[in-house]
XYZ file of C-alpha atoms in Angstrom:
55
model
C 78.994 -159.856 130.160
C 76.845 -161.297 127.449
C 76.759 -165.380 127.304
C 78.130 -165.146 123.742
C 81.355 -163.191 125.428
C 81.468 -165.509 128.107
C 81.515 -168.491 125.919
C 84.262 -166.560 124.074
C 86.366 -166.366 127.215
C 85.823 -169.964 128.818
C 85.856 -171.487 124.185
C 90.179 -169.652 125.259
C 90.434 -170.142 128.853
C 90.025 -173.950 128.028
C 92.640 -173.353 124.553
C 95.126 -172.159 127.427
C 94.655 -175.543 129.475
C 94.490 -177.981 126.514
C 98.129 -175.716 124.801
C 99.962 -176.038 127.959
C 98.698 -179.880 128.622
C 100.309 -180.212 125.352
C 103.406 -178.566 125.990
C 103.636 -180.519 129.270
C 103.120 -183.601 127.575
C 106.321 -182.449 125.009
C 108.278 -182.039 128.430
C 107.835 -184.986 129.708
C 108.666 -186.862 126.575
C 112.430 -185.158 126.249
C 113.192 -185.306 129.577
C 112.526 -189.650 129.014
C 114.313 -189.685 126.281
C 116.996 -187.952 127.306
C 117.219 -190.668 130.520
C 115.347 -188.996 133.050
C 113.262 -190.618 135.657
C 109.472 -191.234 135.385
C 109.743 -189.040 138.681
C 111.915 -186.322 137.879
C 109.774 -185.998 134.161
C 106.404 -185.487 136.303
C 108.008 -182.977 137.899
C 110.135 -181.159 134.308
C 106.948 -181.791 132.694
C 104.502 -179.908 135.410
C 107.137 -177.335 135.274
C 106.842 -176.649 131.763
C 102.632 -177.167 131.798
C 102.239 -174.581 134.778
C 104.980 -172.219 132.666
C 103.516 -172.035 129.689
C 100.122 -171.604 131.256
C 100.918 -168.469 132.701
C 102.098 -166.673 130.347
């Protein structure tokens, strides 16, 4: 694998992680808007983040 392909792979993986973190924050925010306590909202946000990460 060339260094150019390795850098591209790292860039794609990093963007995927950032996108899943953003989706997790959105899931947390929606849970808080619906009136969930903080610990449940963190659970919902992490479930969304891990679900998006597995895509």
